[in-house]
Amino acid sequence: MPVEPSPTIWEFPAPSRFHPEDDLVATGADLEPGTVLAAYRRGLFPMPVGGPRAPMAWFSPVRRGVLRPHDLKVSRSLAKSARRFEVRVDTACAEVIDACAHPGRPSGWIDGQIRTAYLRLHELGWVHSVETWRDGRLVGGLYGLAVGGLFAGESMFHHETDASKVALLGLVGILDDGLERLVDTQWLTPHLASLGVGEVSRADYLRLLPPVLATAEPVFEPGPLTARSLFGRRTTTGDPPPGEGAR
């Protein structure tokens, strides 16, 4: 079970104070574990903007990307690709974050303070990585924060075709247990839409959040996932447009 940290000393604004057309809803505070958890429980997440001395920015998107685990679309080619990889959980979280933070990626946003904050939350049992491996090499993966039935996806990467998609397939294999669970992708992209991610308003997301947070945390058992974990509840569909998601 994750370890509950000391509560935050900060107070986030109420949704009634959010600007109706602005995703950015607050600045400042810190990235202590209790602060970050409090933000997610209120529908916010941190992302640095500006230089290293700029205050932390907190977002609650006006339009939110979300995925119900049973809505994931698995193409026939993705199902075939999945058999080329080994999928592991929580065996290389720092390496996944570092790959997601590679300076060569466009629109990179993961800096040292974000890395430190999420690795601290990983040590406390809140942040998890799902990794794709091939021939003993880490070739793709994702990481995010799990609180209750919510998995807040932070970023993903791939070095081989379909590697990040297979990591998402592994994540959904863990979450798709029939309970009230939701994957938060923060924003919707055409690539994510092709995988079954939908979009809800900020108000609807905040209404969905309380029952999802009240659900018991899923079990992230460190080590390899079995093929049954990947495909136990999944059906395949036609192939979506090519591409790999990244944030």
PDB file of C-alpha atoms in Angstrom, residues 52-220:
ATOM      1  CA  PRO A  52      14.019  27.359 -13.503  1.00  0.00           C
ATOM      2  CA  ARG A  53      13.252  30.291 -11.192  1.00  0.00           C
ATOM      3  CA  ALA A  54       9.627  30.598 -12.344  1.00  0.00           C
ATOM      4  CA  PRO A  55       6.903  29.451  -9.925  1.00  0.00           C
ATOM      5  CA  MET A  56       5.373  26.051 -10.555  1.00  0.00           C
ATOM      6  CA  ALA A  57       2.265  26.081 -12.756  1.00  0.00           C
ATOM      7  CA  TRP A  58      -0.820  23.978 -11.936  1.00  0.00           C
ATOM      8  CA  PHE A  59      -3.258  22.944 -14.646  1.00  0.00           C
ATOM      9  CA  SER A  60      -6.851  21.750 -14.776  1.00  0.00           C
ATOM     10  CA  PRO A  61      -7.656  21.550 -18.505  1.00  0.00           C
ATOM     11  CA  VAL A  62     -10.922  23.000 -19.748  1.00  0.00           C
ATOM     12  CA  ARG A  63     -11.206  19.870 -21.926  1.00  0.00           C
ATOM     13  CA  ARG A  64      -9.706  16.753 -20.307  1.00  0.00           C
ATOM     14  CA  GLY A  65      -8.499  13.602 -22.026  1.00  0.00           C
ATOM     15  CA  VAL A  66      -9.732  10.464 -20.248  1.00  0.00           C
ATOM     16  CA  LEU A  67      -9.742   6.744 -20.904  1.00  0.00           C
ATOM     17  CA  ARG A  68     -12.031   4.178 -19.325  1.00  0.00           C
ATOM     18  CA  PRO A  69      -9.933   0.994 -19.256  1.00  0.00           C
ATOM     19  CA  HIS A  70     -12.550  -1.059 -21.104  1.00  0.00           C
ATOM     20  CA  ASP A  71     -12.621   1.543 -23.921  1.00  0.00           C
ATOM     21  CA  LEU A  72      -9.014   0.946 -25.016  1.00  0.00           C
ATOM     22  CA  LYS A  73      -8.895   0.092 -28.717  1.00  0.00           C
ATOM     23  CA  VAL A  74      -6.369  -2.612 -29.545  1.00  0.00           C
ATOM     24  CA  SER A  75      -5.703  -3.064 -33.252  1.00  0.00           C
ATOM     25  CA  ARG A  76      -4.738  -6.403 -34.708  1.00  0.00           C
ATOM     26  CA  SER A  77      -1.271  -5.059 -35.493  1.00  0.00           C
ATOM     27  CA  LEU A  78      -0.823  -3.794 -31.919  1.00  0.00           C
ATOM     28  CA  ALA A  79      -1.873  -7.158 -30.502  1.00  0.00           C
ATOM     29  CA  LYS A  80       0.718  -8.762 -32.759  1.00  0.00           C
ATOM     30  CA  SER A  81       3.377  -6.217 -31.759  1.00  0.00           C
ATOM     31  CA  ALA A  82       2.742  -6.831 -28.070  1.00  0.00           C
ATOM     32  CA  ARG A  83       4.059 -10.360 -28.416  1.00  0.00           C
ATOM     33  CA  ARG A  84       7.465  -8.982 -29.460  1.00  0.00           C
ATOM     34  CA  PHE A  85       7.994  -7.217 -26.132  1.00  0.00           C
ATOM     35  CA  GLU A  86       8.323  -8.085 -22.480  1.00  0.00           C
ATOM     36  CA  VAL A  87       6.224  -5.774 -20.314  1.00  0.00           C
ATOM     37  CA  ARG A  88       7.442  -5.049 -16.789  1.00  0.00           C
ATOM     38  CA  VAL A  89       6.096  -2.939 -13.935  1.00  0.00           C
ATOM     39  CA  ASP A  90       8.127  -0.711 -11.605  1.00  0.00           C
ATOM     40  CA  THR A  91      11.528  -2.148 -12.462  1.00  0.00           C
ATOM     41  CA  ALA A  92      13.013   0.980 -14.096  1.00  0.00           C
ATOM     42  CA  CYS A  93      10.955   3.984 -13.062  1.00  0.00           C
ATOM     43  CA  ALA A  94      13.887   6.418 -12.993  1.00  0.00           C
ATOM     44  CA  GLU A  95      15.023   5.258 -16.435  1.00  0.00           C
ATOM     45  CA  VAL A  96      11.506   5.731 -17.855  1.00  0.00           C
ATOM     46  CA  ILE A  97      11.290   9.261 -16.465  1.00  0.00           C
ATOM     47  CA  ASP A  98      14.747  10.057 -17.840  1.00  0.00           C
ATOM     48  CA  ALA A  99      13.774   8.769 -21.285  1.00  0.00           C
ATOM     49  CA  CYS A 100      10.591  10.855 -21.204  1.00  0.00           C
ATOM     50  CA  ALA A 101      12.690  13.875 -20.186  1.00  0.00           C
ATOM     51  CA  HIS A 102      15.285  13.505 -22.960  1.00  0.00           C
ATOM     52  CA  PRO A 103      16.281  17.022 -24.074  1.00  0.00           C
ATOM     53  CA  GLY A 104      16.010  16.039 -27.717  1.00  0.00           C
ATOM     54  CA  ARG A 105      12.256  15.522 -27.503  1.00  0.00           C
ATOM     55  CA  PRO A 106      10.047  18.332 -28.810  1.00  0.00           C
ATOM     56  CA  SER A 107       8.089  20.315 -26.218  1.00  0.00           C
ATOM     57  CA  GLY A 108      10.049  18.776 -23.355  1.00  0.00           C
ATOM     58  CA  TRP A 109       8.814  19.843 -19.946  1.00  0.00           C
ATOM     59  CA  ILE A 110      10.212  17.326 -17.422  1.00  0.00           C
ATOM     60  CA  ASP A 111      12.980  19.059 -15.497  1.00  0.00           C
ATOM     61  CA  GLY A 112      15.047  18.123 -12.471  1.00  0.00           C
ATOM     62  CA  GLN A 113      12.485  19.220  -9.913  1.00  0.00           C
ATOM     63  CA  ILE A 114       9.743  17.182 -11.594  1.00  0.00           C
ATOM     64  CA  ARG A 115      12.037  14.151 -11.762  1.00  0.00           C
ATOM     65  CA  THR A 116      12.886  14.427  -8.065  1.00  0.00           C
ATOM     66  CA  ALA A 117       9.259  14.913  -7.044  1.00  0.00           C
ATOM     67  CA  TYR A 118       7.915  11.902  -8.930  1.00  0.00           C
ATOM     68  CA  LEU A 119      10.738   9.616  -7.853  1.00  0.00           C
ATOM     69  CA  ARG A 120       9.958  10.532  -4.242  1.00  0.00           C
ATOM     70  CA  LEU A 121       6.325   9.614  -4.903  1.00  0.00           C
ATOM     71  CA  HIS A 122       7.511   6.373  -6.524  1.00  0.00           C
ATOM     72  CA  GLU A 123       9.432   5.511  -3.354  1.00  0.00           C
ATOM     73  CA  LEU A 124       6.231   6.116  -1.363  1.00  0.00           C
ATOM     74  CA  GLY A 125       4.243   3.811  -3.679  1.00  0.00           C
ATOM     75  CA  TRP A 126       2.177   6.400  -5.589  1.00  0.00           C
ATOM     76  CA  VAL A 127       4.033   6.686  -8.905  1.00  0.00           C
ATOM     77  CA  HIS A 128       4.437   3.670 -11.171  1.00  0.00           C
ATOM     78  CA  SER A 129       6.143   2.831 -14.438  1.00  0.00           C
ATOM     79  CA  VAL A 130       5.027   0.339 -17.067  1.00  0.00           C
ATOM     80  CA  GLU A 131       7.946  -0.604 -19.287  1.00  0.00           C
ATOM     81  CA  THR A 132       8.451  -2.422 -22.580  1.00  0.00           C
ATOM     82  CA  TRP A 133      11.658  -4.392 -22.965  1.00  0.00           C
ATOM     83  CA  ARG A 134      13.206  -6.240 -25.904  1.00  0.00           C
ATOM     84  CA  ASP A 135      16.344  -8.342 -25.773  1.00  0.00           C
ATOM     85  CA  GLY A 136      17.107  -6.957 -22.318  1.00  0.00           C
ATOM     86  CA  ARG A 137      16.834  -3.305 -23.434  1.00  0.00           C
ATOM     87  CA  LEU A 138      14.296  -0.744 -22.264  1.00  0.00           C
ATOM     88  CA  VAL A 139      12.626   0.385 -25.504  1.00  0.00           C
ATOM     89  CA  GLY A 140       9.458   2.124 -24.319  1.00  0.00           C
ATOM     90  CA  GLY A 141       7.281   2.911 -21.363  1.00  0.00           C
ATOM     91  CA  LEU A 142       5.110   5.292 -19.439  1.00  0.00           C
ATOM     92  CA  TYR A 143       4.813   6.586 -15.904  1.00  0.00           C
ATOM     93  CA  GLY A 144       2.093   8.179 -13.843  1.00  0.00           C
ATOM     94  CA  LEU A 145       0.508   8.547 -10.461  1.00  0.00           C
ATOM     95  CA  ALA A 146      -2.125   6.142  -9.092  1.00  0.00           C
ATOM     96  CA  VAL A 147      -4.448   7.393  -6.372  1.00  0.00           C
ATOM     97  CA  GLY A 148      -7.618   5.424  -5.694  1.00  0.00           C
ATOM     98  CA  GLY A 149      -9.053   4.389  -9.046  1.00  0.00           C
ATOM     99  CA  LEU A 150      -7.322   7.243 -10.886  1.00  0.00           C
ATOM    100  CA  PHE A 151      -4.178   6.722 -12.921  1.00  0.00           C
ATOM    101  CA  ALA A 152      -2.847  10.129 -13.933  1.00  0.00           C
ATOM    102  CA  GLY A 153      -0.601   9.485 -16.901  1.00  0.00           C
ATOM    103  CA  GLU A 154       2.373  11.841 -17.025  1.00  0.00           C
ATOM    104  CA  SER A 155       4.459  10.889 -20.041  1.00  0.00           C
ATOM    105  CA  MET A 156       5.465   8.050 -22.348  1.00  0.00           C
ATOM    106  CA  PHE A 157       8.303   7.324 -24.743  1.00  0.00           C
ATOM    107  CA  HIS A 158       9.321   4.786 -27.361  1.00  0.00           C
ATOM    108  CA  HIS A 159      12.513   3.732 -29.100  1.00  0.00           C
ATOM    109  CA  GLU A 160      10.797   1.046 -31.184  1.00  0.00           C
ATOM    110  CA  THR A 161       7.491   1.064 -33.051  1.00  0.00           C
ATOM    111  CA  ASP A 162       4.479   0.373 -30.808  1.00  0.00           C
ATOM    112  CA  ALA A 163       6.604   0.206 -27.640  1.00  0.00           C
ATOM    113  CA  SER A 164       4.701   2.966 -25.827  1.00  0.00           C
ATOM    114  CA  LYS A 165       1.351   1.622 -27.039  1.00  0.00           C
ATOM    115  CA  VAL A 166       2.201  -1.779 -25.601  1.00  0.00           C
ATOM    116  CA  ALA A 167       3.067  -0.094 -22.293  1.00  0.00           C
ATOM    117  CA  LEU A 168      -0.416   1.463 -22.319  1.00  0.00           C
ATOM    118  CA  LEU A 169      -1.865  -1.964 -23.060  1.00  0.00           C
ATOM    119  CA  GLY A 170       0.000  -3.284 -20.019  1.00  0.00           C
ATOM    120  CA  LEU A 171      -1.302  -0.470 -17.837  1.00  0.00           C
ATOM    121  CA  VAL A 172      -4.889  -1.127 -18.906  1.00  0.00           C
ATOM    122  CA  GLY A 173      -4.375  -4.821 -18.229  1.00  0.00           C
ATOM    123  CA  ILE A 174      -3.689  -3.880 -14.603  1.00  0.00           C
ATOM    124  CA  LEU A 175      -6.568  -1.421 -14.328  1.00  0.00           C
ATOM    125  CA  ASP A 176      -9.317  -3.245 -16.220  1.00  0.00           C
ATOM    126  CA  ASP A 177     -10.683  -5.192 -13.255  1.00  0.00           C
ATOM    127  CA  GLY A 178     -14.312  -4.048 -13.386  1.00  0.00           C
ATOM    128  CA  LEU A 179     -13.924  -1.391 -10.686  1.00  0.00           C
ATOM    129  CA  GLU A 180     -14.439   2.369 -11.050  1.00  0.00           C
ATOM    130  CA  ARG A 181     -11.147   3.353 -12.670  1.00  0.00           C
ATOM    131  CA  LEU A 182     -10.074   6.137 -14.988  1.00  0.00           C
ATOM    132  CA  VAL A 183      -6.880   6.976 -16.881  1.00  0.00           C
ATOM    133  CA  ASP A 184      -6.292  10.732 -17.062  1.00  0.00           C
ATOM    134  CA  THR A 185      -4.290  11.667 -20.169  1.00  0.00           C
ATOM    135  CA  GLN A 186      -4.609  15.396 -19.378  1.00  0.00           C
ATOM    136  CA  TRP A 187      -5.137  16.497 -22.986  1.00  0.00           C
ATOM    137  CA  LEU A 188      -6.553  14.653 -25.991  1.00  0.00           C
ATOM    138  CA  THR A 189      -4.482  14.174 -29.151  1.00  0.00           C
ATOM    139  CA  PRO A 190      -5.504  12.468 -32.420  1.00  0.00           C
ATOM    140  CA  HIS A 191      -3.144   9.611 -31.570  1.00  0.00           C
ATOM    141  CA  LEU A 192      -4.752   9.072 -28.159  1.00  0.00           C
ATOM    142  CA  ALA A 193      -8.229   9.301 -29.694  1.00  0.00           C
ATOM    143  CA  SER A 194      -7.298   6.433 -32.036  1.00  0.00           C
ATOM    144  CA  LEU A 195      -6.615   4.308 -28.934  1.00  0.00           C
ATOM    145  CA  GLY A 196     -10.015   5.012 -27.378  1.00  0.00           C
ATOM    146  CA  VAL A 197      -9.257   8.105 -25.290  1.00  0.00           C
ATOM    147  CA  GLY A 198     -12.191  10.501 -25.076  1.00  0.00           C
ATOM    148  CA  GLU A 199     -12.688  14.028 -23.821  1.00  0.00           C
ATOM    149  CA  VAL A 200     -14.825  15.514 -21.059  1.00  0.00           C
ATOM    150  CA  SER A 201     -15.332  19.027 -19.786  1.00  0.00           C
ATOM    151  CA  ARG A 202     -13.507  20.238 -16.704  1.00  0.00           C
ATOM    152  CA  ALA A 203     -16.800  20.268 -14.775  1.00  0.00           C
ATOM    153  CA  ASP A 204     -17.575  16.682 -15.790  1.00  0.00           C
ATOM    154  CA  TYR A 205     -14.078  15.536 -14.875  1.00  0.00           C
ATOM    155  CA  LEU A 206     -14.379  17.085 -11.418  1.00  0.00           C
ATOM    156  CA  ARG A 207     -17.739  15.321 -10.980  1.00  0.00           C
ATOM    157  CA  LEU A 208     -16.218  11.994 -12.028  1.00  0.00           C
ATOM    158  CA  LEU A 209     -13.278  12.324  -9.657  1.00  0.00           C
ATOM    159  CA  PRO A 210     -14.776  11.645  -6.168  1.00  0.00           C
ATOM    160  CA  PRO A 211     -16.162   8.131  -6.883  1.00  0.00           C
ATOM    161  CA  VAL A 212     -13.004   7.223  -8.796  1.00  0.00           C
ATOM    162  CA  LEU A 213     -10.783   8.356  -5.916  1.00  0.00           C
ATOM    163  CA  ALA A 214     -12.924   6.319  -3.497  1.00  0.00           C
ATOM    164  CA  THR A 215     -12.028   3.105  -5.354  1.00  0.00           C
ATOM    165  CA  ALA A 216      -9.298   0.907  -3.909  1.00  0.00           C
ATOM    166  CA  GLU A 217      -5.843   1.317  -5.427  1.00  0.00           C
ATOM    167  CA  PRO A 218      -4.955  -1.262  -8.112  1.00  0.00           C
ATOM    168  CA  VAL A 219      -2.162  -3.733  -7.507  1.00  0.00           C
ATOM    169  CA  PHE A 220       1.099  -2.810  -9.237  1.00  0.00           C
TER     170      PHE A 220
END
